[in-house]
Amino acid sequence: MDDCISSDEDYYDSDRDSLHGLENEDSEIQRVPKTPSTKVITKESLLAAQKEDMRRVMDLLSLREYHARTLLIHYRWDVEKLFAVLVEKGKNHLFATAGVTMIENRSNTSSEASSMVMCDICMEEVHGNDATRVDCGHCFCNNCWTEHFIVKINEGQSRRIRCMAHKCNAICDEAVVRTLVSKRHPDLANKFDRFLLESYIEDNKRVKWCPSTPHCGNAIRVEDDEFCEVECSCGLQFCFSCLSEAHSPCSCLMWELWIKKCRDESETVNWITVHTKPCPKCHKPVEKNGGCNLVSCICGQAFCWLCGGATGREHTWSSISGHSCGRYKEESEQKAERAKRDLYRYMHYHNRYKAHTDSFKLESKLKESIQEKISISEERESMLRDFSWVNNGLSRLFRSRRVLSYSYPFAFYMFGDELFKDEMTEAEREIKQHLFEDQQQQLEANVEKLSKFLEEPFDQYTKDKVMEIRMQVINLSVITDTLCKKMYDCIENDLLGSLELGIHNIAPYKSKGIEKALELSACWNSKANTSDKYPPSDCGTSGGLSECERLTSLNSEENGCSSRKRARAEVVAGNFFDLNLPAEVVDRN
Amino acid sequence: MIDFARVQKELQECTKDIEASGIRVTPKSDSLSHLLGTIPGPISTPYEGGIFQIDITLPDGYPFEPPKMQFATKVWHPNISSQSGAICLDILKDQWSPALTLKTALLSVQALLSAPQPDDPQDAVVAQQYLRDYQTFAGTARYWTETFAKTSSLGVEEKVQKLMEMGFPEAQVRSSLEAVGWDENLALEKLCSG
Ligand SMILES: [Zn+2]
Ligand SMILES: [Zn+2]
Ligand SMILES: [Zn+2]
Ligand SMILES: [Zn+2]
Ligand SMILES: [Zn+2]
Ligand SMILES: [Zn+2]
Ligand SMILES: [Zn+2]
């Protein structure tokens, strides 16, 4: 393993280099040495990632591989938790709860082989050679075991196939399952292996499949904060917590509600019911004007706004001529008023959200046109070689626009009645809303300024004018970054931080944008590890595998996220609000 | 495929100690995949004296998949649906083990009659009553036992006698009566059709 250690160091170094390479930012970024906390796990590196965790457990407890896997599956691949249970409750408790049984003596196996054994399942006597005794001591015939395994694998329970004996909690040896099943159904045995392998993703809080469609085949592993946004090597950026598009500073719940709301046709339906009613005679939609419930259509027909029924002309407080209406009441009028107010409120936030979203959707187009300007300028002006400020300003613009855009649905819920009505008083809410909107408007103003400067035809300007624009762009980039930070600070501390309900966590602000997950590299070692005979059914390579790379266990202080945020995330980790968005939402990405 | 060899053995085993257990399993059709189980109501419970019939359907994967069991006799019990007879019992679901048999499963059902688990109810109405007003619950359960689990069993011996007098052998008479829920007319039909 010596060469492995040295390659470890190489790995770290190259890691750091590549990270610095990504930092084409201006001086405002502090250059703290930092390892990326997210990793891309590909089909090829999945086995290595899983084995790394298994090896830690195997080494500490001197276990066989499948026992380590059984333990880890039970503890959802949380090695720290597993070790904590070991320290607190001891080895026996740890093993018993996970269904790991150690046989003390297997001495009678040889005598068993030559004699007959009664199988309690099929109730037949079989030759000892045709029966298998598992670790818990229970022995049944191979036919019955095979049937049992097949049923369980088909039920999707590969990860925890229990012994057949009643009330026996022991998990069956992977090797026994594999050997017996492959004799009858080789492809089912492969499926079993795949399920075991994918358990590292499916049963692991820190690892999730990339939600790309069509699926890129990758999974993403975060080190400790599941409230973060990541970029897979396939290019997809997403919220690790809810797997929908990156939506910070909206919380996952807010985002889910917002998506539903935006898609909900009923808003439009509402608008129509609030604003128009069909005329009972000609059926054209008629708009209500003023507070009066007697409306008249251009065709001359007068009708009652509340029930839509045709009426005569005059009306009093309680009736409209020729018509007495049970719904002619203040209450329903108020209801209509509120629906209208709610709708206007929604439209206010949605319009701004939409404007910024539309802008950043034009990202690549704007990038292209600016690139053109840069190349023209570079040709023209040999004195000004460095145009990196343009690209930096542009990325700053896009990042800030994203923040702005998602800050509108955030504000819609933060200061609306739907989620936090009981969390603050009307007066409190007003103060907070003003505070937030001040920051939002400042940010918006600066973002628009930045955008304006970047769109200037600087390729046609004089050197002095270009220098001036450069100054402005750099200046505004710093300002918008600071304003974004401040807005997040306000959201995390003054707004969400003061709530009773701890379910609204947001991914922290990343000045450099959403972190690109780095590929977890696995390298193949010629020294085959003989103790583990894991059939490499899914990794496309044969021979023993041993990873040369020690997965980084990240030190939280070194991580880019604010430590305050992390502490909070840990507190709520227990009752983590898991929103499984419907597939169509994920598919939109 | 159902392991019919095992089902056959189970039926033989069951018949052997019917005296001790009181638990009976008889085939409902020739295929052995539909069976009828009978359990006596446990002593000193509201079910005492009743004979309860349970419909058993064996899935293809039996015994590696649990048998489907459902009360054919109406029962008032927190873990048994008063409407459908569906049973809420862990060993009939995820706690099933191929080492269990129809007889052990029926014994568990019988044990459930003596020890209801109102915290995991199948019938919410009954469970509510069990927890809030045990006296009324016990009264209702006893009434249901009298009404639904006894009428047929009361005249059992007379029915057996009657059919035997018509010239059918006793074993056949008993199993036919059991298979059709102790309805003597249906039993006669069954006996005549062979
Ligand atoms: Zn067997
Ligand atoms: Zn066992
Ligand atoms: Zn991907
Ligand atoms: Zn989310
Ligand atoms: Zn009209
Ligand atoms: Zn009016
Ligand atoms: Zn009216």
mmCIF file with all atom_site columns, N, CA, C and O in Angstrom, chain A residues 366 397 401 446-456 476:
data_model
loop_
_atom_site.group_PDB
_atom_site.id
_atom_site.type_symbol
_atom_site.label_atom_id
_atom_site.label_alt_id
_atom_site.label_comp_id
_atom_site.label_asym_id
_atom_site.label_entity_id
_atom_site.label_seq_id
_atom_site.pdbx_PDB_ins_code
_atom_site.Cartn_x
_atom_site.Cartn_y
_atom_site.Cartn_z
_atom_site.occupancy
_atom_site.B_iso_or_equiv
_atom_site.pdbx_formal_charge
_atom_site.auth_seq_id
_atom_site.auth_comp_id
_atom_site.auth_asym_id
_atom_site.auth_atom_id
_atom_site.pdbx_PDB_model_num
ATOM 1  N N  . LEU A 1 366 ? -25.513 35.753 -24.783 1.00 0.00 ? 366 LEU A N  1
ATOM 2  C CA . LEU A 1 366 ? -24.793 36.952 -24.388 1.00 0.00 ? 366 LEU A CA 1
ATOM 3  C C  . LEU A 1 366 ? -23.291 36.679 -24.353 1.00 0.00 ? 366 LEU A C  1
ATOM 4  O O  . LEU A 1 366 ? -22.490 37.495 -24.791 1.00 0.00 ? 366 LEU A O  1
ATOM 5  N N  . LEU A 1 397 ? -22.389 38.609 -13.218 1.00 0.00 ? 397 LEU A N  1
ATOM 6  C CA . LEU A 1 397 ? -23.733 39.032 -13.596 1.00 0.00 ? 397 LEU A CA 1
ATOM 7  C C  . LEU A 1 397 ? -24.703 37.846 -13.535 1.00 0.00 ? 397 LEU A C  1
ATOM 8  O O  . LEU A 1 397 ? -25.782 37.936 -12.965 1.00 0.00 ? 397 LEU A O  1
ATOM 9  N N  . ARG A 1 401 ? -27.768 37.316 -10.937 1.00 0.00 ? 401 ARG A N  1
ATOM 10 C CA . ARG A 1 401 ? -29.117 37.232 -11.478 1.00 0.00 ? 401 ARG A CA 1
ATOM 11 C C  . ARG A 1 401 ? -29.867 36.011 -10.944 1.00 0.00 ? 401 ARG A C  1
ATOM 12 O O  . ARG A 1 401 ? -31.042 36.071 -10.653 1.00 0.00 ? 401 ARG A O  1
ATOM 13 N N  . ASN A 1 446 ? -27.826 47.349 -8.937  1.00 0.00 ? 446 ASN A N  1
ATOM 14 C CA . ASN A 1 446 ? -26.431 47.142 -9.317  1.00 0.00 ? 446 ASN A CA 1
ATOM 15 C C  . ASN A 1 446 ? -26.272 46.076 -10.393 1.00 0.00 ? 446 ASN A C  1
ATOM 16 O O  . ASN A 1 446 ? -25.398 46.196 -11.255 1.00 0.00 ? 446 ASN A O  1
ATOM 17 N N  . VAL A 1 447 ? -27.116 45.072 -10.319 1.00 0.00 ? 447 VAL A N  1
ATOM 18 C CA . VAL A 1 447 ? -27.067 44.033 -11.348 1.00 0.00 ? 447 VAL A CA 1
ATOM 19 C C  . VAL A 1 447 ? -27.429 44.636 -12.708 1.00 0.00 ? 447 VAL A C  1
ATOM 20 O O  . VAL A 1 447 ? -26.769 44.371 -13.713 1.00 0.00 ? 447 VAL A O  1
ATOM 21 N N  . GLU A 1 448 ? -28.440 45.456 -12.718 1.00 0.00 ? 448 GLU A N  1
ATOM 22 C CA . GLU A 1 448 ? -28.839 46.069 -13.988 1.00 0.00 ? 448 GLU A CA 1
ATOM 23 C C  . GLU A 1 448 ? -27.736 46.990 -14.524 1.00 0.00 ? 448 GLU A C  1
ATOM 24 O O  . GLU A 1 448 ? -27.473 47.029 -15.717 1.00 0.00 ? 448 GLU A O  1
ATOM 25 N N  . LYS A 1 449 ? -27.079 47.714 -13.611 1.00 0.00 ? 449 LYS A N  1
ATOM 26 C CA . LYS A 1 449 ? -25.971 48.579 -14.032 1.00 0.00 ? 449 LYS A CA 1
ATOM 27 C C  . LYS A 1 449 ? -24.867 47.742 -14.661 1.00 0.00 ? 449 LYS A C  1
ATOM 28 O O  . LYS A 1 449 ? -24.374 48.056 -15.744 1.00 0.00 ? 449 LYS A O  1
ATOM 29 N N  . LEU A 1 450 ? -24.506 46.689 -13.960 1.00 0.00 ? 450 LEU A N  1
ATOM 30 C CA . LEU A 1 450 ? -23.449 45.803 -14.447 1.00 0.00 ? 450 LEU A CA 1
ATOM 31 C C  . LEU A 1 450 ? -23.801 45.271 -15.831 1.00 0.00 ? 450 LEU A C  1
ATOM 32 O O  . LEU A 1 450 ? -22.977 45.258 -16.752 1.00 0.00 ? 450 LEU A O  1
ATOM 33 N N  . SER A 1 451 ? -25.050 44.888 -15.961 1.00 0.00 ? 451 SER A N  1
ATOM 34 C CA . SER A 1 451 ? -25.518 44.349 -17.225 1.00 0.00 ? 451 SER A CA 1
ATOM 35 C C  . SER A 1 451 ? -25.396 45.401 -18.338 1.00 0.00 ? 451 SER A C  1
ATOM 36 O O  . SER A 1 451 ? -24.968 45.106 -19.449 1.00 0.00 ? 451 SER A O  1
ATOM 37 N N  . LYS A 1 452 ? -25.745 46.626 -18.004 1.00 0.00 ? 452 LYS A N  1
ATOM 38 C CA . LYS A 1 452 ? -25.703 47.707 -18.984 1.00 0.00 ? 452 LYS A CA 1
ATOM 39 C C  . LYS A 1 452 ? -24.268 47.929 -19.474 1.00 0.00 ? 452 LYS A C  1
ATOM 40 O O  . LYS A 1 452 ? -24.012 48.035 -20.670 1.00 0.00 ? 452 LYS A O  1
ATOM 41 N N  . PHE A 1 453 ? -23.321 47.974 -18.524 1.00 0.00 ? 453 PHE A N  1
ATOM 42 C CA . PHE A 1 453 ? -21.933 48.214 -18.908 1.00 0.00 ? 453 PHE A CA 1
ATOM 43 C C  . PHE A 1 453 ? -21.396 47.089 -19.784 1.00 0.00 ? 453 PHE A C  1
ATOM 44 O O  . PHE A 1 453 ? -20.649 47.325 -20.729 1.00 0.00 ? 453 PHE A O  1
ATOM 45 N N  . LEU A 1 454 ? -21.790 45.877 -19.455 1.00 0.00 ? 454 LEU A N  1
ATOM 46 C CA . LEU A 1 454 ? -21.269 44.757 -20.232 1.00 0.00 ? 454 LEU A CA 1
ATOM 47 C C  . LEU A 1 454 ? -21.821 44.730 -21.646 1.00 0.00 ? 454 LEU A C  1
ATOM 48 O O  . LEU A 1 454 ? -21.219 44.161 -22.550 1.00 0.00 ? 454 LEU A O  1
ATOM 49 N N  . GLU A 1 455 ? -22.972 45.331 -21.812 1.00 0.00 ? 455 GLU A N  1
ATOM 50 C CA . GLU A 1 455 ? -23.571 45.314 -23.140 1.00 0.00 ? 455 GLU A CA 1
ATOM 51 C C  . GLU A 1 455 ? -23.087 46.476 -24.016 1.00 0.00 ? 455 GLU A C  1
ATOM 52 O O  . GLU A 1 455 ? -23.431 46.558 -25.188 1.00 0.00 ? 455 GLU A O  1
ATOM 53 N N  . GLU A 1 456 ? -22.297 47.351 -23.433 1.00 0.00 ? 456 GLU A N  1
ATOM 54 C CA . GLU A 1 456 ? -21.763 48.478 -24.213 1.00 0.00 ? 456 GLU A CA 1
ATOM 55 C C  . GLU A 1 456 ? -20.891 47.957 -25.354 1.00 0.00 ? 456 GLU A C  1
ATOM 56 O O  . GLU A 1 456 ? -20.173 46.966 -25.199 1.00 0.00 ? 456 GLU A O  1
ATOM 57 N N  . LEU A 1 476 ? -18.503 47.120 -9.972  1.00 0.00 ? 476 LEU A N  1
ATOM 58 C CA . LEU A 1 476 ? -19.867 46.607 -9.792  1.00 0.00 ? 476 LEU A CA 1
ATOM 59 C C  . LEU A 1 476 ? -19.863 45.115 -9.468  1.00 0.00 ? 476 LEU A C  1
ATOM 60 O O  . LEU A 1 476 ? -20.729 44.621 -8.747  1.00 0.00 ? 476 LEU A O  1
#
